[in-house]
PDB file of C-alpha atoms and ligand atoms in Angstrom:
ATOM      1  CA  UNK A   1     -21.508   6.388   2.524  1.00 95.00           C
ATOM      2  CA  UNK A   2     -18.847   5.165   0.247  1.00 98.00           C
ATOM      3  CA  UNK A   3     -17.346   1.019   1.123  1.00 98.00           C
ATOM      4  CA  UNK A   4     -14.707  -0.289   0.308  1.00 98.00           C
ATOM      5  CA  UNK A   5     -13.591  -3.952   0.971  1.00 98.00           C
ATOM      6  CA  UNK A   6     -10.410  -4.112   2.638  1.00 98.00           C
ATOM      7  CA  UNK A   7      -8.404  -7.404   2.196  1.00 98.00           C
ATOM      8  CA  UNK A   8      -5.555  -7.222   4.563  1.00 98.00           C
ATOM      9  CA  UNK A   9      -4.050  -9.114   7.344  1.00 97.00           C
ATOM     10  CA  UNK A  10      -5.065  -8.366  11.259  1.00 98.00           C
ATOM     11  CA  UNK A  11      -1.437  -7.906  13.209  1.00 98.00           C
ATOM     12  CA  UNK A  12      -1.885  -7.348  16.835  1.00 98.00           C
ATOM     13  CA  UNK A  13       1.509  -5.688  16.735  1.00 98.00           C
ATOM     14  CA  UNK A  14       2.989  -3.228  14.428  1.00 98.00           C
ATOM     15  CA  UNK A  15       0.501  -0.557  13.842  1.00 98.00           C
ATOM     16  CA  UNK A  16      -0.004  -2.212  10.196  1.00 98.00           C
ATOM     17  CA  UNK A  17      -2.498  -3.623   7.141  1.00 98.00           C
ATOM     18  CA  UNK A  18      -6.348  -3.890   9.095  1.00 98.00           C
ATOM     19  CA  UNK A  19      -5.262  -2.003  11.989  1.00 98.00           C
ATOM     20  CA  UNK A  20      -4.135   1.009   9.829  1.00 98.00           C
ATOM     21  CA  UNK A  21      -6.428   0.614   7.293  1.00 98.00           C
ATOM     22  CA  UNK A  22      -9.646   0.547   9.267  1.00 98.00           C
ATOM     23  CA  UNK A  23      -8.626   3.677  11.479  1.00 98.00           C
ATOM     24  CA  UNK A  24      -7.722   5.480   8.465  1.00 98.00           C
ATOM     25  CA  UNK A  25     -10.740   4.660   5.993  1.00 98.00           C
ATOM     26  CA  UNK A  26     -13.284   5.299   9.074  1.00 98.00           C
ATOM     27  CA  UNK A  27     -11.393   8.759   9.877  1.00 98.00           C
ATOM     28  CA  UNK A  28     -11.826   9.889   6.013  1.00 98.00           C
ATOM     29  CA  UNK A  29     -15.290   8.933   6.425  1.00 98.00           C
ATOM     30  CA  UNK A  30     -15.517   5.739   4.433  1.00 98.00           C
ATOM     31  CA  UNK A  31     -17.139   2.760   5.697  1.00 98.00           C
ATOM     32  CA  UNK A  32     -14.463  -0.300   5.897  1.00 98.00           C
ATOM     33  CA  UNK A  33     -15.394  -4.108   5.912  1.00 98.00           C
ATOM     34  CA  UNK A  34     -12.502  -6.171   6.571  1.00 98.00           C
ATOM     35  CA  UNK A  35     -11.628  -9.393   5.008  1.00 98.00           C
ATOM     36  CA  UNK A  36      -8.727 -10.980   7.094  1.00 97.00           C
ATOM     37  CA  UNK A  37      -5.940 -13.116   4.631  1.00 96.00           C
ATOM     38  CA  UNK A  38      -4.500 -14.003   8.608  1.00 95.00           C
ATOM     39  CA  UNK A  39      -4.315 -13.140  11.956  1.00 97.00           C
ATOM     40  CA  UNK A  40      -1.054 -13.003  13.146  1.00 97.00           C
ATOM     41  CA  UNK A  41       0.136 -11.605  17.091  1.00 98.00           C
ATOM     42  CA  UNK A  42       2.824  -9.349  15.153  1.00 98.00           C
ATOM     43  CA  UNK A  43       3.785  -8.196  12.046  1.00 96.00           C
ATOM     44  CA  UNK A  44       6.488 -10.605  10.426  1.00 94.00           C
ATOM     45  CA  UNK A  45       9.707  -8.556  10.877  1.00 93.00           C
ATOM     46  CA  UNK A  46       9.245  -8.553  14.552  1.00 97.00           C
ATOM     47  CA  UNK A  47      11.918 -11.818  15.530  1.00 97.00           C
ATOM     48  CA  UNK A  48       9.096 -13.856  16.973  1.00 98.00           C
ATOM     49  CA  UNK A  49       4.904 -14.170  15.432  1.00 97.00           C
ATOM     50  CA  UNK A  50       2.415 -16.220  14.882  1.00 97.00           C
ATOM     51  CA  UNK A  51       0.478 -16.325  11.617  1.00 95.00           C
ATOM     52  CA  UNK A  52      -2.955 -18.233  11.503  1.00 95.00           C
ATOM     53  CA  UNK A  53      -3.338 -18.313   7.737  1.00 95.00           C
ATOM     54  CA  UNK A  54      -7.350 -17.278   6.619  1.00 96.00           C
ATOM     55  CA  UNK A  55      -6.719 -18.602   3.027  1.00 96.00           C
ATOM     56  CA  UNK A  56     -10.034 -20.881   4.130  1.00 96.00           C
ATOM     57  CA  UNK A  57     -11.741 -18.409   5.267  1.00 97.00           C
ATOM     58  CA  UNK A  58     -11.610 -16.088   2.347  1.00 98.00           C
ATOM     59  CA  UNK A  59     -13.938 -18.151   0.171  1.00 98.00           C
ATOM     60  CA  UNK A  60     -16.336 -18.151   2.948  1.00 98.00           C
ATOM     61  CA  UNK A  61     -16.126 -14.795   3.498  1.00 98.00           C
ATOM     62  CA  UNK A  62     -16.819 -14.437  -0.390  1.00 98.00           C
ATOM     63  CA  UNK A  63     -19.737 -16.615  -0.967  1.00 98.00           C
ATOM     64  CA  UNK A  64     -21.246 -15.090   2.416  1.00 98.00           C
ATOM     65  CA  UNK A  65     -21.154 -11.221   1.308  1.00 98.00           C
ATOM     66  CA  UNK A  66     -22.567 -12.369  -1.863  1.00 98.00           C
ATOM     67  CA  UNK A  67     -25.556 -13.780  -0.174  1.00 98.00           C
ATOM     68  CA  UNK A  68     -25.737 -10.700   1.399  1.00 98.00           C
ATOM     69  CA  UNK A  69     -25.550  -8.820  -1.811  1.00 98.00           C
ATOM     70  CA  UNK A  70     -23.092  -6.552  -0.909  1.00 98.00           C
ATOM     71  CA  UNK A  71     -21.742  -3.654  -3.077  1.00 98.00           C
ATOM     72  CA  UNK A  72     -18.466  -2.426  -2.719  1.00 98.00           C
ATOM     73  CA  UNK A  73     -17.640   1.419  -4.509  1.00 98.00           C
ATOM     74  CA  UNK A  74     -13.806  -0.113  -4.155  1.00 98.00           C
ATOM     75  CA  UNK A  75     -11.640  -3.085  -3.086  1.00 98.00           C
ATOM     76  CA  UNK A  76      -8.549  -2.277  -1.557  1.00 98.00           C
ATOM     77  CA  UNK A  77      -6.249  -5.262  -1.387  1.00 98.00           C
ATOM     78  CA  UNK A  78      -2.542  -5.521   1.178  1.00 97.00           C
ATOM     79  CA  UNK A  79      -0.513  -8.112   2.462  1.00 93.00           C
ATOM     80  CA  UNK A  80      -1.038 -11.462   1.679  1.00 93.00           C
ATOM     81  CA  UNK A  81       0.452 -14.604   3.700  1.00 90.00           C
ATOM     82  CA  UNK A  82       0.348 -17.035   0.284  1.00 93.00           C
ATOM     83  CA  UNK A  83      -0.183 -17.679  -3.377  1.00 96.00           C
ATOM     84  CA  UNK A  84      -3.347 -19.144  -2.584  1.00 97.00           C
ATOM     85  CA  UNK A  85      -4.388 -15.922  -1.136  1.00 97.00           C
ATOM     86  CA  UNK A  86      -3.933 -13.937  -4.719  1.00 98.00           C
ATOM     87  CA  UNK A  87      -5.777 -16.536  -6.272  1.00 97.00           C
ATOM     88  CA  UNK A  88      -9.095 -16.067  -3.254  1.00 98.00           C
ATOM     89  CA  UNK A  89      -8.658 -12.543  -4.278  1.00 98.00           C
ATOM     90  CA  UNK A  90      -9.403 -13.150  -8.227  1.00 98.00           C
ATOM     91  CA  UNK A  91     -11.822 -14.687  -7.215  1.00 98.00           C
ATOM     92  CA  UNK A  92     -13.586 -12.179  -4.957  1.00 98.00           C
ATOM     93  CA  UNK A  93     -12.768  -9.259  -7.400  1.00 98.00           C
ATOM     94  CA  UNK A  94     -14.562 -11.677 -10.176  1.00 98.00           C
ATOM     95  CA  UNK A  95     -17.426 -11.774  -8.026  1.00 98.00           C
ATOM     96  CA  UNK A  96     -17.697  -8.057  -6.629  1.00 98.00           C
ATOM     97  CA  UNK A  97     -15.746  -5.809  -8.695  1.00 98.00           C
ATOM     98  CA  UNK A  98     -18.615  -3.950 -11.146  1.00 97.00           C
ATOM     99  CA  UNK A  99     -18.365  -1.303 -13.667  1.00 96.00           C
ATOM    100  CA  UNK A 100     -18.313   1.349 -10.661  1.00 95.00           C
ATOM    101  CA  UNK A 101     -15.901  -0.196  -8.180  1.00 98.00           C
ATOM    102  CA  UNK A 102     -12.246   0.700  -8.117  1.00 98.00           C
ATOM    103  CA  UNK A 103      -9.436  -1.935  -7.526  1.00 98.00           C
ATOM    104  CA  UNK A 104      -6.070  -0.755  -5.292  1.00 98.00           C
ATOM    105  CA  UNK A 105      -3.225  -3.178  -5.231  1.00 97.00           C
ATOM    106  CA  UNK A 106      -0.855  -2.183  -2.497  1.00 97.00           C
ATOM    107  CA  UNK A 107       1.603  -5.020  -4.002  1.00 97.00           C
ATOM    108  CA  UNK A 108       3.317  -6.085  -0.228  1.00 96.00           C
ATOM    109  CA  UNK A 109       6.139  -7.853  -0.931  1.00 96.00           C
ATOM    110  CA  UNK A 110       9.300  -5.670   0.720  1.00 95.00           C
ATOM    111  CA  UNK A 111      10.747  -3.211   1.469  1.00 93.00           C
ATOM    112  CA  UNK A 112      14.160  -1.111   1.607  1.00 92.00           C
ATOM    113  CA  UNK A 113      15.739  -4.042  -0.920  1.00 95.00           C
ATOM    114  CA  UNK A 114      14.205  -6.828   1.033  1.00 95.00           C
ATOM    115  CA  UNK A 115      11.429  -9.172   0.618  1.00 96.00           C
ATOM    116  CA  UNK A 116       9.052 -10.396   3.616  1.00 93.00           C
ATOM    117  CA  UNK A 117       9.184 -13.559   5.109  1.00 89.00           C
ATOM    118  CA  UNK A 118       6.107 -15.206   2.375  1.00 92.00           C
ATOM    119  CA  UNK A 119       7.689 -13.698  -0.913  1.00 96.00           C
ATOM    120  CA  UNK A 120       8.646 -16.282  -3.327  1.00 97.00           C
ATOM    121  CA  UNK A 121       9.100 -15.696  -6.812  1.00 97.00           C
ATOM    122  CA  UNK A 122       5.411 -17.484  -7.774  1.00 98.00           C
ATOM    123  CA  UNK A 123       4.232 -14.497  -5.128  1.00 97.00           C
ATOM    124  CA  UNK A 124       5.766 -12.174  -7.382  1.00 97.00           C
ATOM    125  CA  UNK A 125       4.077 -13.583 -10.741  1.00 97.00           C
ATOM    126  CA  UNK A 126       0.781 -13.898  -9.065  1.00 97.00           C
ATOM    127  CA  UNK A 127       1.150 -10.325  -8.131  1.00 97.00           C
ATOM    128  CA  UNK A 128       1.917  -9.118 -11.233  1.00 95.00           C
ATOM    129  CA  UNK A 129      -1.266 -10.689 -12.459  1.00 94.00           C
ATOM    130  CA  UNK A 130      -3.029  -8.775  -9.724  1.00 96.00           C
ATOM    131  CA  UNK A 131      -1.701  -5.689 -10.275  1.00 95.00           C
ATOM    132  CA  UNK A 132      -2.873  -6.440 -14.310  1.00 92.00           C
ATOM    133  CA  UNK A 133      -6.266  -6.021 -12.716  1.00 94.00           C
ATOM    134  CA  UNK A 134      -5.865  -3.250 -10.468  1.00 95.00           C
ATOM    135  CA  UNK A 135      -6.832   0.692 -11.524  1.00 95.00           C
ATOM    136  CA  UNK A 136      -4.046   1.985  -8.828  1.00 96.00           C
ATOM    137  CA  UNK A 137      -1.464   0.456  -7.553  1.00 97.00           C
ATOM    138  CA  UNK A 138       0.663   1.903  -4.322  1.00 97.00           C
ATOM    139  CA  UNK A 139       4.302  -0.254  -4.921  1.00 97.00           C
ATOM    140  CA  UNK A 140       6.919   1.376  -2.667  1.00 96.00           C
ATOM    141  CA  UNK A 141      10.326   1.576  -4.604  1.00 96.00           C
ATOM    142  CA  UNK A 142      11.402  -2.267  -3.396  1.00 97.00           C
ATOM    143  CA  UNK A 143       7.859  -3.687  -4.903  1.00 97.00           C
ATOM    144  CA  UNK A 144       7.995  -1.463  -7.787  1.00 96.00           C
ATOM    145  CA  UNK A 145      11.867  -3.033  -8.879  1.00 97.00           C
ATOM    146  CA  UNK A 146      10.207  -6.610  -8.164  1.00 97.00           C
ATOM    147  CA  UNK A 147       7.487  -5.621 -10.646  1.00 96.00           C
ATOM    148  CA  UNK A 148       9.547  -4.019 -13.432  1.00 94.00           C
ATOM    149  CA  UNK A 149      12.013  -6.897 -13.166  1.00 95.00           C
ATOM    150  CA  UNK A 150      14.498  -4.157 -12.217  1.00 95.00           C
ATOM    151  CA  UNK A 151      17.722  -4.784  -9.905  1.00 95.00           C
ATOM    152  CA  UNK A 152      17.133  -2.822  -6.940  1.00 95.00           C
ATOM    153  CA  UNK A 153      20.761  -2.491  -5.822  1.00 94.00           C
ATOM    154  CA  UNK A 154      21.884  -1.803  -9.182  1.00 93.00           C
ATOM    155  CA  UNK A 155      19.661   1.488  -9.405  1.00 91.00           C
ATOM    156  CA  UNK A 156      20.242   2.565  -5.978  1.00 90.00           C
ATOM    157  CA  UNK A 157      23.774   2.797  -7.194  1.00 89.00           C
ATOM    158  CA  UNK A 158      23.213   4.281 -10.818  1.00 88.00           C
ATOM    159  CA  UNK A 159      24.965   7.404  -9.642  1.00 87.00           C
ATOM    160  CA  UNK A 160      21.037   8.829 -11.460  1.00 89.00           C
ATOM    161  CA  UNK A 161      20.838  12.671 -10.216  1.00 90.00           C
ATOM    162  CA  UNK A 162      17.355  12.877  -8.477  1.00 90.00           C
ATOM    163  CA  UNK A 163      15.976  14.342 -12.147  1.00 90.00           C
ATOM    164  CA  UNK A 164      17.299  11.057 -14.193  1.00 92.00           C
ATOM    165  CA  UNK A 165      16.076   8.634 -11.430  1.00 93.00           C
ATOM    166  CA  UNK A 166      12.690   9.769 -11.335  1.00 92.00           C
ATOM    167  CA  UNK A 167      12.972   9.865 -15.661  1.00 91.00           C
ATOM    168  CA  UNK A 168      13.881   6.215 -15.093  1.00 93.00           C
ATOM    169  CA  UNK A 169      10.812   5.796 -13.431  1.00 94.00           C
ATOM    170  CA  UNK A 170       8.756   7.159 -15.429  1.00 92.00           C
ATOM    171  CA  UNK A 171      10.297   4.755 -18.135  1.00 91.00           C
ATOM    172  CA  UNK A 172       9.671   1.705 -16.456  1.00 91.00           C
ATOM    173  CA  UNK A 173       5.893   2.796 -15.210  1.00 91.00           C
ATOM    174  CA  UNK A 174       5.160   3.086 -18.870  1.00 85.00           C
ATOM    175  CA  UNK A 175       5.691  -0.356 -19.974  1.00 81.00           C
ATOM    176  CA  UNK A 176       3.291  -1.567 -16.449  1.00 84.00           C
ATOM    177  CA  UNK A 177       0.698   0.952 -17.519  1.00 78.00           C
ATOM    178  CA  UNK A 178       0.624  -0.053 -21.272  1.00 74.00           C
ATOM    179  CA  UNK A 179      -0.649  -3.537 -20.070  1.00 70.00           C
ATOM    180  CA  UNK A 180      -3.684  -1.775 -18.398  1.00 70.00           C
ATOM    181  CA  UNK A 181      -5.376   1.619 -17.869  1.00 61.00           C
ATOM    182  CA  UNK A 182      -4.011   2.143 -14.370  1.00 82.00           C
ATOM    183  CA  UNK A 183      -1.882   4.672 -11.977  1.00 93.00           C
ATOM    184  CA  UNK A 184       1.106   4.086  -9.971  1.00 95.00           C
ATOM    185  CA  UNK A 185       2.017   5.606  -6.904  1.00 96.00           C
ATOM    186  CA  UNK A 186       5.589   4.444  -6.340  1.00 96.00           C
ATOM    187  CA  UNK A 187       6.309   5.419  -2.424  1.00 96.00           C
ATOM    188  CA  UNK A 188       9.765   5.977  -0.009  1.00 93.00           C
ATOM    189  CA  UNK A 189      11.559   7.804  -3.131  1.00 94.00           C
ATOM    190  CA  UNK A 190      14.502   9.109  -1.310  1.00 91.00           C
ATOM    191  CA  UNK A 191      16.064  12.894  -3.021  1.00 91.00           C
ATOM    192  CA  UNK A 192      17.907  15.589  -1.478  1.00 91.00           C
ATOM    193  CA  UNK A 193      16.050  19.710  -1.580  1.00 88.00           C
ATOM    194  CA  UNK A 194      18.434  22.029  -3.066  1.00 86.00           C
ATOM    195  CA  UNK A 195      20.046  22.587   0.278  1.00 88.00           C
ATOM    196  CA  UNK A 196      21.000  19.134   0.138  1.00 87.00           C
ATOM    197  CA  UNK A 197      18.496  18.209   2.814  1.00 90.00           C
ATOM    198  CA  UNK A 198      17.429  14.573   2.554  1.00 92.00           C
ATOM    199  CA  UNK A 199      13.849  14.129   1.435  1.00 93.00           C
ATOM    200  CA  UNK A 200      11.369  11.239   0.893  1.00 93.00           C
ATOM    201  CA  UNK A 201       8.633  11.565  -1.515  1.00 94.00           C
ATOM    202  CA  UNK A 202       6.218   9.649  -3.449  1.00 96.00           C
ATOM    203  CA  UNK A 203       6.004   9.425  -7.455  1.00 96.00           C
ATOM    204  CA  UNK A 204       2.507   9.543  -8.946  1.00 95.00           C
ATOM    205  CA  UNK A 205       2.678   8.093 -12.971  1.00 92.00           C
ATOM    206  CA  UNK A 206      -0.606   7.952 -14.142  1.00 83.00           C
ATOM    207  CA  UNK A 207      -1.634   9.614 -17.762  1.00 73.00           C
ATOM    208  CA  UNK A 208      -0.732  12.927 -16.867  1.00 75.00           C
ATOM    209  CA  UNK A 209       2.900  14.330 -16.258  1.00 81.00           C
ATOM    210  CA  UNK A 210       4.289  12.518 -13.410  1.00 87.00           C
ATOM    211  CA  UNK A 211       3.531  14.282  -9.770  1.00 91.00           C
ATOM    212  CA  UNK A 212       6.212  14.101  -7.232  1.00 93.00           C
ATOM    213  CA  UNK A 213       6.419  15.023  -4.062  1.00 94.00           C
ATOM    214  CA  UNK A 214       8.337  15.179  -1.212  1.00 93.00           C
ATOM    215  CA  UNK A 215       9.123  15.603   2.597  1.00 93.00           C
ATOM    216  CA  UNK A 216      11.841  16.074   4.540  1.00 91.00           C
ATOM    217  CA  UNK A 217      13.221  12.786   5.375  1.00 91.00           C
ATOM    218  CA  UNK A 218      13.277  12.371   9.250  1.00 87.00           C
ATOM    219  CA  UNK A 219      15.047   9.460   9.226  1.00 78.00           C
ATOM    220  CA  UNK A 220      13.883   5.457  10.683  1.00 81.00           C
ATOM    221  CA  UNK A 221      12.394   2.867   8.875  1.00 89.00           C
ATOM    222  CA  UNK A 222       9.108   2.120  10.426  1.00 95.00           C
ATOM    223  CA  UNK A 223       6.417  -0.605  10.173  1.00 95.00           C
ATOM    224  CA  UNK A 224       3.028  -0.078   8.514  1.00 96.00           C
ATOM    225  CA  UNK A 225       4.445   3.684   6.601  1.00 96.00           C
ATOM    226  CA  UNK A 226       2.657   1.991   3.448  1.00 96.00           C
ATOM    227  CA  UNK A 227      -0.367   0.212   5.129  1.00 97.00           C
ATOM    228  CA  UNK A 228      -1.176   3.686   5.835  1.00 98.00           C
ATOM    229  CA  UNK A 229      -0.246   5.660   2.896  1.00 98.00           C
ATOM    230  CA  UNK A 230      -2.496   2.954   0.861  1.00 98.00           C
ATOM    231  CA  UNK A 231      -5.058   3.441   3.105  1.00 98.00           C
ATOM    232  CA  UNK A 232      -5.534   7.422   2.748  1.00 98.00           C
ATOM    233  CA  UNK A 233      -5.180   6.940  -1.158  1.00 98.00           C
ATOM    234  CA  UNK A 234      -8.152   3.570  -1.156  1.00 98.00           C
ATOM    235  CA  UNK A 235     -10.108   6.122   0.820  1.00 98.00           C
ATOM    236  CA  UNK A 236      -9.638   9.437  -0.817  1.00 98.00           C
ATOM    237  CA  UNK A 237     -10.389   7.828  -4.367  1.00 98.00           C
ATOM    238  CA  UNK A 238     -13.640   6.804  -2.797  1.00 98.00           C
ATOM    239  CA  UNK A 239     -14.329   9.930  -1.396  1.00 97.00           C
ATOM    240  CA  UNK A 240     -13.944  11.688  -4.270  1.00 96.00           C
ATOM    241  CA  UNK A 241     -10.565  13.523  -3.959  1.00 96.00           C
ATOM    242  CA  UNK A 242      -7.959  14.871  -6.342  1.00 93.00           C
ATOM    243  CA  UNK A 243      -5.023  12.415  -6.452  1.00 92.00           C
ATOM    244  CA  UNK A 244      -2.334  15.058  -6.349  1.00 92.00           C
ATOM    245  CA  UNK A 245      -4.132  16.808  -3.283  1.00 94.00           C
ATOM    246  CA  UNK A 246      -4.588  12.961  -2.149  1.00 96.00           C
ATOM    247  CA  UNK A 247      -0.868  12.063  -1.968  1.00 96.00           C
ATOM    248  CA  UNK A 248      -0.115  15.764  -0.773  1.00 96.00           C
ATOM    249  CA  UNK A 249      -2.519  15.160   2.104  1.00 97.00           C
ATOM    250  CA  UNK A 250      -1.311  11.505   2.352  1.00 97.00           C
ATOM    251  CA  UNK A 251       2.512  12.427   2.878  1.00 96.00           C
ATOM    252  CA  UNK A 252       2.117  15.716   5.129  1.00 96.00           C
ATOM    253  CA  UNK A 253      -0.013  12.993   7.582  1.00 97.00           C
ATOM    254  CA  UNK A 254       2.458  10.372   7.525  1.00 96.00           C
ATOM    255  CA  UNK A 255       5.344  13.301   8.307  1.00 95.00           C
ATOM    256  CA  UNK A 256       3.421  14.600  11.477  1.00 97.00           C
ATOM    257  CA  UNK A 257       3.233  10.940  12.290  1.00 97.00           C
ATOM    258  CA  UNK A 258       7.197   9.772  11.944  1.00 96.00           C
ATOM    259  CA  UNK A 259       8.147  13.456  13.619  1.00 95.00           C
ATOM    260  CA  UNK A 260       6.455  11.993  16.663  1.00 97.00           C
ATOM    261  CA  UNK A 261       8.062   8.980  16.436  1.00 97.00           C
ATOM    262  CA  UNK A 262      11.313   9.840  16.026  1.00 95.00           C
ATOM    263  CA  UNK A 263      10.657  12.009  18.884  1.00 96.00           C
ATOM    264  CA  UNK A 264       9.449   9.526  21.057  1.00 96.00           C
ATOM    265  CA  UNK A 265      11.763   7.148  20.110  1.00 96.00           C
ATOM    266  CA  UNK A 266       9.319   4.266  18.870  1.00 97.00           C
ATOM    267  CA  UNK A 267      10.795   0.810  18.074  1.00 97.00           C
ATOM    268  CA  UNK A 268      10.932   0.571  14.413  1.00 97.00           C
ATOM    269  CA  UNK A 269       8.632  -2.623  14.311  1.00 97.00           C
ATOM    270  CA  UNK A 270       5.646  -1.206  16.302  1.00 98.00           C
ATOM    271  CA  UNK A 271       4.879   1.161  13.943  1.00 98.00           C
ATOM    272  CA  UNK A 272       4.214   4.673  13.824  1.00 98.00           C
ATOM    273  CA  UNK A 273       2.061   7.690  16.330  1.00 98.00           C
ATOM    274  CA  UNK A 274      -0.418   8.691  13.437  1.00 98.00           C
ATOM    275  CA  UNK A 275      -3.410   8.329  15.615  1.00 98.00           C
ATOM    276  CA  UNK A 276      -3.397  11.816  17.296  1.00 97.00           C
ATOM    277  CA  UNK A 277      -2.736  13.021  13.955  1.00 98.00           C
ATOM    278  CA  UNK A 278      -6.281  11.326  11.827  1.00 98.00           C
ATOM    279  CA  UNK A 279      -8.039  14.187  12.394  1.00 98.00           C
ATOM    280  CA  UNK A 280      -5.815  16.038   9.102  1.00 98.00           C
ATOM    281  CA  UNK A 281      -7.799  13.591   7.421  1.00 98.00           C
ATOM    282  CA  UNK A 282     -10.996  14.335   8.189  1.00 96.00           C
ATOM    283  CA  UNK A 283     -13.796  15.335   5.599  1.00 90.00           C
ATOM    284  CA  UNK A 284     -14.423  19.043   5.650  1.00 82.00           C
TER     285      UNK A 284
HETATM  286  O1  LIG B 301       3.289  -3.420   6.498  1.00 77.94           O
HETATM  287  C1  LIG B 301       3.410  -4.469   5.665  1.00 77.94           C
HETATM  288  C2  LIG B 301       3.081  -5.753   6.374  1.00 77.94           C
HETATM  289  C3  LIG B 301       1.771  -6.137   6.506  1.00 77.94           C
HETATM  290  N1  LIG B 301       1.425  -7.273   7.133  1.00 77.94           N
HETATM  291  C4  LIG B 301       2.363  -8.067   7.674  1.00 77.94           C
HETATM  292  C5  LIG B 301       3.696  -7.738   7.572  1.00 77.94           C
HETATM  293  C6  LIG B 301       4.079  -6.546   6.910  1.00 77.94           C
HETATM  294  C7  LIG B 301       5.465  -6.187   6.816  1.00 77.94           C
HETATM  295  O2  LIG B 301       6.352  -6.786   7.323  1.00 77.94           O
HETATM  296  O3  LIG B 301       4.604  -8.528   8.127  1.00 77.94           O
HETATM  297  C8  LIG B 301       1.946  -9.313   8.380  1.00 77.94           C
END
């Protein structure tokens, strides 16, 4: 069975990072093992948490697996609470990434033109150094502008047709995957069908023409859509999936999941209904 480490935080609220993660990785039939970077009783947009920061723990956690001798086919790394925490994880992928094991950066940082509560601009630096290490990263459009050094507002507002603003894309992927061999998945692209129906898709650039695709946009901005969309893709690679059938597979999930939500009106911050919906991910 395929393993993947899976550095993430724990929220007891929000349907996010370990929670979604672990539910999604076992469902695809890949073996998680969780390294906590904190515990915290809810994610951080809801207007009251508590974060108990594992940057201590990591290096235990490290120097313990090792003892072990544990092999990991991938290491799948989320939201992190500090600086600190990037630099734990260099040191953990120093220590267990080998010629065979894959590195996913899901680059946490923001979302919809906002940062998270940790961000800081030495967050941002550090995490372009991580992503320099990663083979695939899963930035949603806010995390990919942070990474690019792009103005988020200011291409929101380009006035791009849907064509041009994915070409723009493409343009600024290039110049992140010249630094290293690696794919993007840039996620929450919002575009409009030729009926003029809103849609959201997600942008694969990797060496091949770019891959989008999209869904129609149901509307809501809910907690954890990433956690779990990085989750299917750190699994699938392991598994041995095509990435195009990955994010196809990926998306139409995450759609059952937010039509249910919408439907039963879930808060925003608790996250979405995928559960009743894992079994699309199943092997076959
Ligand atoms: O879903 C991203 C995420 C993960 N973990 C924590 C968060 C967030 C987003 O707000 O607060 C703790």
């Amino acid at each position: 069975m395929k393993k993947i480490a899976v550095i993430n935080d724990l929220s007891g609220l929000g349907r996010c990072s370990l929670t979604a993660a672990i539910s999604v990785l076992s469902s695809m039939g890949v073996h998680p093992c969780p390294l906590p970077t904190a515990i915290l009783t809810a994610q951080t947009e809801y207007p009251s948490y508590y974060c108990d920061d594992y940057t201590d723990k990591m290096e235990i956690y490290r120097s313990e697996w090792l003892k072990l001798d544990q092999h990991f086919d991938g290491i799948y790394t989320g939201y992190v609470a500090s600086v600190s925490q990037i630099q734990q994880i260099f040191h953990f992928i120093d220590t267990f990434k080998e010629p065979g094991t894959f590195l996913l950066v899901d680059p946490v940082m923001g979302d919809d033109g906002q940062t998270y509560d940790m961000y800081t601009s030495e967050l941002l630096e550090q995490m372009k150094q991580l992503v320099l290490r990663a083979d695939i990263i899963t930035p949603n459009l806010t995390e990919f502008c942070l990474l690019t050094d792009t103005d988020y507002a200011e291409i929101m507002q380009s006035g791009l047709s849907d064509k041009e603003f994915i070409k723009e894309l493409r343009n600024l992927g290039q110049n992140l995957c010249q630094s290293s061999p690696k794919k993007i998945i840039i996620t929450g692209i919002h575009t409009t069908d030729q009926d003029g129906t809103p849609q959201i898709g997600n942008l694969y650039l990797g060496n091949a023409e770019p891959y989008f695709i999209a869904f129609p946009y149901i509307g809501g901005h809910y907690s954890g859509t990433g956690d779990l969309f990085a989750s299917c893709i750190a699994a699938g690679i392991a598994r041995g999936d095509k990435l195009p059938d990955l994010i196809f597979t990926a998306g139409n999930f995450l759609e059952y999941a937010l039509k249910d939500s919408v439907k039963e009106q879930i808060p925003y911050n608790d996250g979405v209904n995928y559960e009743k919906f894992l079994s699309l991910l199943m092997p076959v």
